[in-house]
Amino acid sequence: MNIAVLCSGNGTNLQAIIDAAASGALACRIVLVMSDRRDARALDRARLAGIETVALDPKTYAGREAFDRAVVAELTKRRVDLVLLAGYMRILTPYFVGAYRGRIMNIHPALLPAFKGAHAVRDALRAGARQTGATVHFVTEELDGGPIVLQEAVAVRPDDTEETLLARVHEVEHRIYPAAVRLFAEGRLKVMAGKVIIA
Ligand code: GRF
């Protein structure tokens, strides 16, 4: 199985997938790491691991769909079976979702459907939530709204800052994202009526 990972930032989740693949735990190959930012640290992590990288600048495309068409062209060229969003700060267009329906996963730093959006950890803290967590889900046209594959809770401590809470959420992310990829690669994930069944 060929995997592509799309990142905009640090890429610690990418690193967790790289490490899991290198340890032989995933039965798949990361064939491409893509970014919408040339300066993404994730690209350095990929290069260090000997993985091909492509960075495309959204500003040089006519619009969001034109950009996504270019991304999808790179994916199909390399016969990518599964697309992983890992800190990818763009909302996919219906074109992209349609081209890879059921074959795109995302990791989100909260227990969806709670705290959707780009500031999930901060929002959970501000709301005074006792628990938050991390979720791996399939990507649909609805932002942070697709069928949930795996999730795990993280207790919020009274003295947590965004930084300390995020660090514990990340620990969970780095465990459940590779686990979800493994389930996909083993053909154990089925979506029925909007819910994921794990065989
Ligand atoms: C993660 O917290 C993920 O849940 C969110 O973006 C963050 C990316 O972190 N979608 P990293 O780049 O993988 O370190």
PDB file of C-alpha atoms and ligand atoms in Angstrom:
ATOM      1  CA  MET A   1       0.000   0.000   0.000  1.00  0.00           C
ATOM      2  CA  ASN A   2       1.301   3.427  -0.986  1.00  0.00           C
ATOM      3  CA  ILE A   3       0.793   6.283   1.440  1.00  0.00           C
ATOM      4  CA  ALA A   4       1.139  10.037   0.956  1.00  0.00           C
ATOM      5  CA  VAL A   5       1.241  12.407   3.909  1.00  0.00           C
ATOM      6  CA  LEU A   6       0.191  16.070   3.575  1.00  0.00           C
ATOM      7  CA  CYS A   7       1.602  18.505   6.139  1.00  0.00           C
ATOM      8  CA  SER A   8       1.893  22.249   6.663  1.00  0.00           C
ATOM      9  CA  GLY A   9       3.973  22.400   9.816  1.00  0.00           C
ATOM     10  CA  ASN A  10       6.200  20.586  12.255  1.00  0.00           C
ATOM     11  CA  GLY A  11       5.276  17.054  11.208  1.00  0.00           C
ATOM     12  CA  THR A  12       5.490  15.175  14.506  1.00  0.00           C
ATOM     13  CA  ASN A  13       2.587  13.016  13.343  1.00  0.00           C
ATOM     14  CA  LEU A  14       4.376  12.427  10.058  1.00  0.00           C
ATOM     15  CA  GLN A  15       7.394  11.356  12.133  1.00  0.00           C
ATOM     16  CA  ALA A  16       5.260   8.876  14.074  1.00  0.00           C
ATOM     17  CA  ILE A  17       4.056   7.351  10.774  1.00  0.00           C
ATOM     18  CA  ILE A  18       7.610   7.287   9.375  1.00  0.00           C
ATOM     19  CA  ASP A  19       8.865   5.530  12.521  1.00  0.00           C
ATOM     20  CA  ALA A  20       6.011   3.019  12.526  1.00  0.00           C
ATOM     21  CA  ALA A  21       6.587   2.230   8.831  1.00  0.00           C
ATOM     22  CA  ALA A  22      10.343   1.854   9.407  1.00  0.00           C
ATOM     23  CA  SER A  23       9.738  -0.562  12.279  1.00  0.00           C
ATOM     24  CA  GLY A  24       7.728  -2.781   9.924  1.00  0.00           C
ATOM     25  CA  ALA A  25       4.515  -2.282  11.901  1.00  0.00           C
ATOM     26  CA  LEU A  26       2.485  -0.813   9.029  1.00  0.00           C
ATOM     27  CA  ALA A  27       2.869  -2.972   5.927  1.00  0.00           C
ATOM     28  CA  CYS A  28       2.927   0.095   3.703  1.00  0.00           C
ATOM     29  CA  ARG A  29       5.293   2.553   2.068  1.00  0.00           C
ATOM     30  CA  ILE A  30       5.310   6.309   2.408  1.00  0.00           C
ATOM     31  CA  VAL A  31       5.902   7.268  -1.216  1.00  0.00           C
ATOM     32  CA  LEU A  32       5.399  11.017  -0.924  1.00  0.00           C
ATOM     33  CA  VAL A  33       5.223  13.873   1.572  1.00  0.00           C
ATOM     34  CA  MET A  34       3.531  17.008   0.250  1.00  0.00           C
ATOM     35  CA  SER A  35       3.222  20.472   1.683  1.00  0.00           C
ATOM     36  CA  ASP A  36       1.587  23.784   0.835  1.00  0.00           C
ATOM     37  CA  ARG A  37       4.559  25.458   2.562  1.00  0.00           C
ATOM     38  CA  ARG A  38       8.103  25.237   1.345  1.00  0.00           C
ATOM     39  CA  ASP A  39       9.442  25.933   4.847  1.00  0.00           C
ATOM     40  CA  ALA A  40       7.483  23.189   6.619  1.00  0.00           C
ATOM     41  CA  ARG A  41       9.694  21.274   9.050  1.00  0.00           C
ATOM     42  CA  ALA A  42       7.785  18.170   7.965  1.00  0.00           C
ATOM     43  CA  LEU A  43       9.611  18.320   4.611  1.00  0.00           C
ATOM     44  CA  ASP A  44      12.980  18.085   6.414  1.00  0.00           C
ATOM     45  CA  ARG A  45      11.764  15.047   8.345  1.00  0.00           C
ATOM     46  CA  ALA A  46      10.723  13.392   5.077  1.00  0.00           C
ATOM     47  CA  ARG A  47      14.025  14.156   3.350  1.00  0.00           C
ATOM     48  CA  LEU A  48      15.947  12.782   6.330  1.00  0.00           C
ATOM     49  CA  ALA A  49      13.972   9.571   5.988  1.00  0.00           C
ATOM     50  CA  GLY A  50      14.687   9.416   2.254  1.00  0.00           C
ATOM     51  CA  ILE A  51      11.089  10.055   1.229  1.00  0.00           C
ATOM     52  CA  GLU A  52      10.256  12.061  -1.877  1.00  0.00           C
ATOM     53  CA  THR A  53       8.855  15.532  -1.167  1.00  0.00           C
ATOM     54  CA  VAL A  54       6.785  17.982  -3.191  1.00  0.00           C
ATOM     55  CA  ALA A  55       5.906  21.503  -2.054  1.00  0.00           C
ATOM     56  CA  LEU A  56       3.319  23.442  -4.045  1.00  0.00           C
ATOM     57  CA  ASP A  57       2.612  27.117  -3.438  1.00  0.00           C
ATOM     58  CA  PRO A  58      -1.144  27.818  -3.390  1.00  0.00           C
ATOM     59  CA  LYS A  59      -0.542  31.420  -4.456  1.00  0.00           C
ATOM     60  CA  THR A  60       0.613  30.266  -7.870  1.00  0.00           C
ATOM     61  CA  TYR A  61      -2.746  28.586  -8.669  1.00  0.00           C
ATOM     62  CA  ALA A  62      -5.948  30.176  -9.943  1.00  0.00           C
ATOM     63  CA  GLY A  63      -7.978  28.941  -6.977  1.00  0.00           C
ATOM     64  CA  ARG A  64      -8.482  26.220  -4.376  1.00  0.00           C
ATOM     65  CA  GLU A  65      -9.696  23.614  -6.838  1.00  0.00           C
ATOM     66  CA  ALA A  66      -6.868  24.293  -9.299  1.00  0.00           C
ATOM     67  CA  PHE A  67      -4.437  23.752  -6.429  1.00  0.00           C
ATOM     68  CA  ASP A  68      -6.151  20.532  -5.336  1.00  0.00           C
ATOM     69  CA  ARG A  69      -6.110  19.248  -8.920  1.00  0.00           C
ATOM     70  CA  ALA A  70      -2.332  19.701  -8.935  1.00  0.00           C
ATOM     71  CA  VAL A  71      -2.043  17.875  -5.587  1.00  0.00           C
ATOM     72  CA  VAL A  72      -4.233  14.993  -6.765  1.00  0.00           C
ATOM     73  CA  ALA A  73      -2.179  14.744  -9.977  1.00  0.00           C
ATOM     74  CA  GLU A  74       0.958  14.195  -7.870  1.00  0.00           C
ATOM     75  CA  LEU A  75      -0.839  11.542  -5.818  1.00  0.00           C
ATOM     76  CA  THR A  76      -2.228   9.595  -8.752  1.00  0.00           C
ATOM     77  CA  LYS A  77       1.129   9.729 -10.542  1.00  0.00           C
ATOM     78  CA  ARG A  78       2.581   7.740  -7.629  1.00  0.00           C
ATOM     79  CA  ARG A  79      -0.394   5.383  -7.296  1.00  0.00           C
ATOM     80  CA  VAL A  80      -1.184   6.549  -3.792  1.00  0.00           C
ATOM     81  CA  ASP A  81      -3.748   4.347  -2.031  1.00  0.00           C
ATOM     82  CA  LEU A  82      -4.155   6.307   1.196  1.00  0.00           C
ATOM     83  CA  VAL A  83      -3.782  10.025   1.873  1.00  0.00           C
ATOM     84  CA  LEU A  84      -2.972  11.161   5.409  1.00  0.00           C
ATOM     85  CA  LEU A  85      -3.531  14.732   6.513  1.00  0.00           C
ATOM     86  CA  ALA A  86      -1.169  15.526   9.364  1.00  0.00           C
ATOM     87  CA  GLY A  87      -1.334  19.152  10.388  1.00  0.00           C
ATOM     88  CA  TYR A  88      -2.372  20.127   6.849  1.00  0.00           C
ATOM     89  CA  MET A  89      -3.873  23.584   7.238  1.00  0.00           C
ATOM     90  CA  ARG A  90      -6.085  23.588   4.155  1.00  0.00           C
ATOM     91  CA  ILE A  91      -9.679  22.530   3.707  1.00  0.00           C
ATOM     92  CA  LEU A  92      -9.933  20.009   0.875  1.00  0.00           C
ATOM     93  CA  THR A  93     -12.194  20.899  -2.032  1.00  0.00           C
ATOM     94  CA  PRO A  94     -15.031  18.522  -3.035  1.00  0.00           C
ATOM     95  CA  TYR A  95     -12.883  17.641  -6.066  1.00  0.00           C
ATOM     96  CA  PHE A  96     -10.091  16.273  -3.846  1.00  0.00           C
ATOM     97  CA  VAL A  97     -12.474  14.476  -1.466  1.00  0.00           C
ATOM     98  CA  GLY A  98     -14.267  12.919  -4.452  1.00  0.00           C
ATOM     99  CA  ALA A  99     -11.047  11.770  -6.086  1.00  0.00           C
ATOM    100  CA  TYR A 100      -9.942   9.903  -2.943  1.00  0.00           C
ATOM    101  CA  ARG A 101     -13.254   9.195  -1.220  1.00  0.00           C
ATOM    102  CA  GLY A 102     -12.858   6.818   1.712  1.00  0.00           C
ATOM    103  CA  ARG A 103      -9.093   6.936   1.313  1.00  0.00           C
ATOM    104  CA  ILE A 104      -8.241  10.165   3.157  1.00  0.00           C
ATOM    105  CA  MET A 105      -7.710  10.286   6.912  1.00  0.00           C
ATOM    106  CA  ASN A 106      -7.049  13.203   9.249  1.00  0.00           C
ATOM    107  CA  ILE A 107      -5.882  13.558  12.843  1.00  0.00           C
ATOM    108  CA  HIS A 108      -7.633  16.125  15.016  1.00  0.00           C
ATOM    109  CA  PRO A 109      -6.568  17.236  18.523  1.00  0.00           C
ATOM    110  CA  ALA A 110      -9.937  16.789  20.266  1.00  0.00           C
ATOM    111  CA  LEU A 111     -12.666  14.211  20.778  1.00  0.00           C
ATOM    112  CA  LEU A 112     -14.803  14.925  17.712  1.00  0.00           C
ATOM    113  CA  PRO A 113     -17.514  16.042  17.267  1.00  0.00           C
ATOM    114  CA  ALA A 114     -16.417  18.331  20.118  1.00  0.00           C
ATOM    115  CA  PHE A 115     -14.059  21.220  19.400  1.00  0.00           C
ATOM    116  CA  LYS A 116     -13.865  21.181  15.634  1.00  0.00           C
ATOM    117  CA  GLY A 117     -11.665  23.725  13.884  1.00  0.00           C
ATOM    118  CA  ALA A 118      -8.129  25.021  14.014  1.00  0.00           C
ATOM    119  CA  HIS A 119      -7.893  25.815  17.767  1.00  0.00           C
ATOM    120  CA  ALA A 120      -9.251  22.661  19.336  1.00  0.00           C
ATOM    121  CA  VAL A 121      -6.857  22.492  22.314  1.00  0.00           C
ATOM    122  CA  ARG A 122      -7.292  26.155  23.209  1.00  0.00           C
ATOM    123  CA  ASP A 123     -11.071  25.863  22.809  1.00  0.00           C
ATOM    124  CA  ALA A 124     -11.226  22.827  25.118  1.00  0.00           C
ATOM    125  CA  LEU A 125      -9.203  24.674  27.785  1.00  0.00           C
ATOM    126  CA  ARG A 126     -11.329  27.809  27.515  1.00  0.00           C
ATOM    127  CA  ALA A 127     -14.529  25.772  27.765  1.00  0.00           C
ATOM    128  CA  GLY A 128     -13.292  24.205  31.005  1.00  0.00           C
ATOM    129  CA  ALA A 129     -13.622  20.700  29.571  1.00  0.00           C
ATOM    130  CA  ARG A 130     -12.467  17.962  31.975  1.00  0.00           C
ATOM    131  CA  GLN A 131     -11.508  15.766  29.064  1.00  0.00           C
ATOM    132  CA  THR A 132     -10.359  16.244  25.537  1.00  0.00           C
ATOM    133  CA  GLY A 133      -8.299  13.936  23.344  1.00  0.00           C
ATOM    134  CA  ALA A 134      -7.464  13.027  19.787  1.00  0.00           C
ATOM    135  CA  THR A 135      -9.439  11.613  16.872  1.00  0.00           C
ATOM    136  CA  VAL A 136      -8.508   9.915  13.621  1.00  0.00           C
ATOM    137  CA  HIS A 137     -11.329  10.212  11.101  1.00  0.00           C
ATOM    138  CA  PHE A 138     -12.043   9.777   7.425  1.00  0.00           C
ATOM    139  CA  VAL A 139     -12.247  13.044   5.540  1.00  0.00           C
ATOM    140  CA  THR A 140     -15.504  14.117   3.911  1.00  0.00           C
ATOM    141  CA  GLU A 141     -16.684  17.449   2.541  1.00  0.00           C
ATOM    142  CA  GLU A 142     -17.689  18.463   6.072  1.00  0.00           C
ATOM    143  CA  LEU A 143     -14.775  19.985   8.022  1.00  0.00           C
ATOM    144  CA  ASP A 144     -13.686  17.653  10.855  1.00  0.00           C
ATOM    145  CA  GLY A 145     -16.943  15.800  10.257  1.00  0.00           C
ATOM    146  CA  GLY A 146     -16.124  12.430   8.653  1.00  0.00           C
ATOM    147  CA  PRO A 147     -16.580   8.935  10.134  1.00  0.00           C
ATOM    148  CA  ILE A 148     -14.476   8.379  13.262  1.00  0.00           C
ATOM    149  CA  VAL A 149     -11.842   5.639  13.075  1.00  0.00           C
ATOM    150  CA  LEU A 150     -10.096   5.841  16.463  1.00  0.00           C
ATOM    151  CA  GLN A 151     -10.134   8.215  19.372  1.00  0.00           C
ATOM    152  CA  GLU A 152      -8.654   8.389  22.815  1.00  0.00           C
ATOM    153  CA  ALA A 153      -9.347  10.718  25.728  1.00  0.00           C
ATOM    154  CA  VAL A 154      -6.850  12.907  27.564  1.00  0.00           C
ATOM    155  CA  ALA A 155      -7.735  14.289  31.018  1.00  0.00           C
ATOM    156  CA  VAL A 156      -7.426  18.063  31.388  1.00  0.00           C
ATOM    157  CA  ARG A 157      -5.513  19.072  34.539  1.00  0.00           C
ATOM    158  CA  PRO A 158      -6.427  22.197  36.506  1.00  0.00           C
ATOM    159  CA  ASP A 159      -2.996  23.735  35.928  1.00  0.00           C
ATOM    160  CA  ASP A 160      -2.782  22.872  32.216  1.00  0.00           C
ATOM    161  CA  THR A 161      -1.650  25.473  29.725  1.00  0.00           C
ATOM    162  CA  GLU A 162      -2.241  25.120  26.009  1.00  0.00           C
ATOM    163  CA  GLU A 163       1.335  23.874  25.750  1.00  0.00           C
ATOM    164  CA  THR A 164       1.192  21.171  28.449  1.00  0.00           C
ATOM    165  CA  LEU A 165      -2.196  19.904  27.284  1.00  0.00           C
ATOM    166  CA  LEU A 166      -1.104  19.854  23.636  1.00  0.00           C
ATOM    167  CA  ALA A 167       1.970  17.824  24.603  1.00  0.00           C
ATOM    168  CA  ARG A 168      -0.215  15.091  26.123  1.00  0.00           C
ATOM    169  CA  VAL A 169      -2.647  15.204  23.187  1.00  0.00           C
ATOM    170  CA  HIS A 170       0.304  14.763  20.843  1.00  0.00           C
ATOM    171  CA  GLU A 171       1.450  11.647  22.708  1.00  0.00           C
ATOM    172  CA  VAL A 172      -1.955  10.113  22.042  1.00  0.00           C
ATOM    173  CA  GLU A 173      -1.949  11.269  18.406  1.00  0.00           C
ATOM    174  CA  HIS A 174       1.404   9.657  17.761  1.00  0.00           C
ATOM    175  CA  ARG A 175      -0.010   6.358  18.976  1.00  0.00           C
ATOM    176  CA  ILE A 176      -3.478   6.300  17.401  1.00  0.00           C
ATOM    177  CA  TYR A 177      -2.588   7.635  13.942  1.00  0.00           C
ATOM    178  CA  PRO A 178      -0.203   4.780  13.084  1.00  0.00           C
ATOM    179  CA  ALA A 179      -2.715   2.352  14.633  1.00  0.00           C
ATOM    180  CA  ALA A 180      -5.467   3.670  12.332  1.00  0.00           C
ATOM    181  CA  VAL A 181      -3.194   3.423   9.282  1.00  0.00           C
ATOM    182  CA  ARG A 182      -2.425  -0.144  10.209  1.00  0.00           C
ATOM    183  CA  LEU A 183      -6.124  -1.029  10.449  1.00  0.00           C
ATOM    184  CA  PHE A 184      -6.684   0.531   7.011  1.00  0.00           C
ATOM    185  CA  ALA A 185      -3.717  -1.316   5.503  1.00  0.00           C
ATOM    186  CA  GLU A 186      -5.036  -4.593   6.909  1.00  0.00           C
ATOM    187  CA  GLY A 187      -8.390  -3.942   5.237  1.00  0.00           C
ATOM    188  CA  ARG A 188     -10.180  -3.924   8.579  1.00  0.00           C
ATOM    189  CA  LEU A 189     -12.045  -0.604   8.224  1.00  0.00           C
ATOM    190  CA  LYS A 190     -15.523  -0.426   6.705  1.00  0.00           C
ATOM    191  CA  VAL A 191     -17.821   2.576   6.670  1.00  0.00           C
ATOM    192  CA  MET A 192     -21.512   1.771   7.055  1.00  0.00           C
ATOM    193  CA  ALA A 193     -24.170   4.465   7.415  1.00  0.00           C
ATOM    194  CA  GLY A 194     -21.529   7.043   8.270  1.00  0.00           C
ATOM    195  CA  LYS A 195     -19.909   4.915  10.981  1.00  0.00           C
ATOM    196  CA  VAL A 196     -16.658   3.010  10.901  1.00  0.00           C
ATOM    197  CA  ILE A 197     -16.838  -0.715  11.645  1.00  0.00           C
ATOM    198  CA  ILE A 198     -13.529  -2.257  12.704  1.00  0.00           C
ATOM    199  CA  ALA A 199     -13.310  -5.915  11.714  1.00  0.00           C
TER     200      ALA A 199
HETATM  201  C1  GRF B   1      -1.829  17.943  15.351  1.00  0.00           C
HETATM  202  O1  GRF B   1      -2.146  18.325  16.653  1.00  0.00           O
HETATM  203  C2  GRF B   1      -3.049  17.510  14.593  1.00  0.00           C
HETATM  204  O2  GRF B   1      -4.041  16.982  15.409  1.00  0.00           O
HETATM  205  C3  GRF B   1      -3.541  18.784  13.966  1.00  0.00           C
HETATM  206  O3  GRF B   1      -2.372  19.498  13.646  1.00  0.00           O
HETATM  207  C4  GRF B   1      -1.328  19.128  14.529  1.00  0.00           C
HETATM  208  C5  GRF B   1      -0.138  18.783  13.685  1.00  0.00           C
HETATM  209  O4  GRF B   1       1.004  18.570  14.456  1.00  0.00           O
HETATM  210  N1  GRF B   1      -4.392  18.500  12.825  1.00  0.00           N
HETATM  211  P1  GRF B   1       2.310  17.979  13.766  1.00  0.00           P
HETATM  212  O5  GRF B   1       2.660  18.888  12.602  1.00  0.00           O
HETATM  213  O6  GRF B   1       2.005  16.584  13.328  1.00  0.00           O
HETATM  214  O7  GRF B   1       3.341  18.038  14.844  1.00  0.00           O
END
